[in-house]
Amino acid sequence: MDLSPFLENHSWSFPVPIEYGLGRLDEIGHFCLKKNCSHPLVVTDRGSADLPYVKKLIDSLTKAGLTSDLFFDVSPNPRDIEIEKGKSLFLSGEHDAVVAIGGGSGLDAGKAIGLTANNSYELWDFEYERTSPPIDENDFPMLICVPTTAGTGAETESTAMLTDTIDQVKRCIWHRNFKPSLALLDPELTVNLPPHLTAWTGIDALTHAIEAYSVPGLHPLCDSIALQGMELVHHCLPQVYSDPNNISARGGMLVGSCLSGIAFLKGLGLAHAISHMVGALYDTHHGLTNAVLLCSVLRFNAPTLEKKIPKMANAIGLKDHSPEQFFANLENLMEELDIPRNLLDIGVPSGCTQKVAELAIRDIAASTNPREVTVPLIAAVVESLL
Ligand SMILES: [Fe+2]
């Protein structure tokens, strides 16, 4: 074992309170009251606005004596102009908190509105690579996150991926002092997710775990959590795909997704760097795009993962820890989940390689990929999937 990392300094932190359990969305009003919030803005995406869980959430708030408004003008890949509208509603409605409910888009929109609502900074002032504006923890509104897919893992931190509609790229925003006050995990909310979305969002969670674990550097909290998230998602995903009502496996997926989301505090990798830009350019589903990319990116990164692949293979229950068995298992999983084999099948046009590669290398996730990347190397990975 290499003990040299223990001679260096590190900074580790751990995220937010989590409440888990079946049917616990009913308690959201109670949780808001406990945190002295009385008039939240509920944020979700357009596709979720009419779903029963949004009504259930608002009913719970009302029963607890709280008033609220609903903002749902949010695309699958949330846009900067939508965040401006949400912020305006937050301010005109004099809200004191954001309750974000949904998949990645609803949660990211809620977080972005919360980031910008109580200050005069512009949205892109919060871009990940920039120095965070000087804002104290207490100057942000309270944020509660309620995931309805087991995939994004976005419920325990403040990063949000948004499309810059002027430059047509996705940018990551966050603030180190802005964290959800609570993540509420209720597996019942994921039961009605259609099989294809269950698969796509589930592979997003698996990609988080694998890419986070692959990021170089010592982070014992994130590394352990990544392996446990990987084990849970890999074990439960085929079960919920074939049997959507398997509530215990739905619970395993939701917790596995949350763990995988915590793990990527450490960073992500090339699958996400490419996926972010493909999503911004062609509006593809984030999890599906990752699913198409994951195995090719892993094969590309394999020379740098000699010590880590056996541990990942062990985590997903393989007896043979060789890279080939690990890749073969993941490729079989993609087939079992009916994931298309190439990017053309998900609406990405041929001829986009250079453009995608030039944008992806600037993505924050490319900087933590275990193998150093260049535009030609990224282009070769993309081209192999067209
Ligand atoms: Fe992701």
mmCIF file with all atom_site columns, N, CA, C and O in Angstrom, residues 13 20 93 205 220 226 250 277 371:
data_model
loop_
_atom_site.group_PDB
_atom_site.id
_atom_site.type_symbol
_atom_site.label_atom_id
_atom_site.label_alt_id
_atom_site.label_comp_id
_atom_site.label_asym_id
_atom_site.label_entity_id
_atom_site.label_seq_id
_atom_site.pdbx_PDB_ins_code
_atom_site.Cartn_x
_atom_site.Cartn_y
_atom_site.Cartn_z
_atom_site.occupancy
_atom_site.B_iso_or_equiv
_atom_site.pdbx_formal_charge
_atom_site.auth_seq_id
_atom_site.auth_comp_id
_atom_site.auth_asym_id
_atom_site.auth_atom_id
_atom_site.pdbx_PDB_model_num
ATOM 1  N N  . SER A 1 13  ? -14.400 17.696 3.492   1.00 0.00 ? 13  SER A N  1
ATOM 2  C CA . SER A 1 13  ? -15.612 18.124 4.202   1.00 0.00 ? 13  SER A CA 1
ATOM 3  C C  . SER A 1 13  ? -16.717 17.131 3.887   1.00 0.00 ? 13  SER A C  1
ATOM 4  O O  . SER A 1 13  ? -16.609 16.340 2.960   1.00 0.00 ? 13  SER A O  1
ATOM 5  N N  . TYR A 1 20  ? -34.245 9.952  5.274   1.00 0.00 ? 20  TYR A N  1
ATOM 6  C CA . TYR A 1 20  ? -34.592 8.899  4.311   1.00 0.00 ? 20  TYR A CA 1
ATOM 7  C C  . TYR A 1 20  ? -35.798 8.105  4.819   1.00 0.00 ? 20  TYR A C  1
ATOM 8  O O  . TYR A 1 20  ? -35.897 7.814  6.015   1.00 0.00 ? 20  TYR A O  1
ATOM 9  N N  . GLY A 1 93  ? -42.414 37.398 -4.966  1.00 0.00 ? 93  GLY A N  1
ATOM 10 C CA . GLY A 1 93  ? -43.263 36.678 -4.005  1.00 0.00 ? 93  GLY A CA 1
ATOM 11 C C  . GLY A 1 93  ? -42.749 36.752 -2.585  1.00 0.00 ? 93  GLY A C  1
ATOM 12 O O  . GLY A 1 93  ? -43.370 36.189 -1.674  1.00 0.00 ? 93  GLY A O  1
ATOM 13 N N  . ALA A 1 205 ? -25.896 7.818  -12.054 1.00 0.00 ? 205 ALA A N  1
ATOM 14 C CA . ALA A 1 205 ? -25.393 7.591  -10.686 1.00 0.00 ? 205 ALA A CA 1
ATOM 15 C C  . ALA A 1 205 ? -24.158 6.684  -10.706 1.00 0.00 ? 205 ALA A C  1
ATOM 16 O O  . ALA A 1 205 ? -23.162 6.953  -10.021 1.00 0.00 ? 205 ALA A O  1
ATOM 17 N N  . PRO A 1 220 ? -10.293 9.764  1.500   1.00 0.00 ? 220 PRO A N  1
ATOM 18 C CA . PRO A 1 220 ? -10.805 8.503  2.046   1.00 0.00 ? 220 PRO A CA 1
ATOM 19 C C  . PRO A 1 220 ? -12.316 8.493  2.215   1.00 0.00 ? 220 PRO A C  1
ATOM 20 O O  . PRO A 1 220 ? -12.950 7.441  2.058   1.00 0.00 ? 220 PRO A O  1
ATOM 21 N N  . ALA A 1 226 ? -17.844 6.255  -2.699  1.00 0.00 ? 226 ALA A N  1
ATOM 22 C CA . ALA A 1 226 ? -17.993 5.929  -4.129  1.00 0.00 ? 226 ALA A CA 1
ATOM 23 C C  . ALA A 1 226 ? -18.133 4.419  -4.319  1.00 0.00 ? 226 ALA A C  1
ATOM 24 O O  . ALA A 1 226 ? -18.993 3.959  -5.084  1.00 0.00 ? 226 ALA A O  1
ATOM 25 N N  . ARG A 1 250 ? -35.736 0.195  -5.117  1.00 0.00 ? 250 ARG A N  1
ATOM 26 C CA . ARG A 1 250 ? -35.846 1.640  -5.375  1.00 0.00 ? 250 ARG A CA 1
ATOM 27 C C  . ARG A 1 250 ? -35.137 2.413  -4.253  1.00 0.00 ? 250 ARG A C  1
ATOM 28 O O  . ARG A 1 250 ? -34.477 3.424  -4.485  1.00 0.00 ? 250 ARG A O  1
ATOM 29 N N  . MET A 1 277 ? -21.166 18.918 -22.662 1.00 0.00 ? 277 MET A N  1
ATOM 30 C CA . MET A 1 277 ? -21.140 19.725 -23.889 1.00 0.00 ? 277 MET A CA 1
ATOM 31 C C  . MET A 1 277 ? -22.087 19.163 -24.954 1.00 0.00 ? 277 MET A C  1
ATOM 32 O O  . MET A 1 277 ? -22.746 19.918 -25.662 1.00 0.00 ? 277 MET A O  1
ATOM 33 N N  . ARG A 1 371 ? -6.664  10.398 -16.637 1.00 0.00 ? 371 ARG A N  1
ATOM 34 C CA . ARG A 1 371 ? -5.673  10.474 -17.722 1.00 0.00 ? 371 ARG A CA 1
ATOM 35 C C  . ARG A 1 371 ? -5.711  11.872 -18.312 1.00 0.00 ? 371 ARG A C  1
ATOM 36 O O  . ARG A 1 371 ? -6.803  12.402 -18.586 1.00 0.00 ? 371 ARG A O  1
#
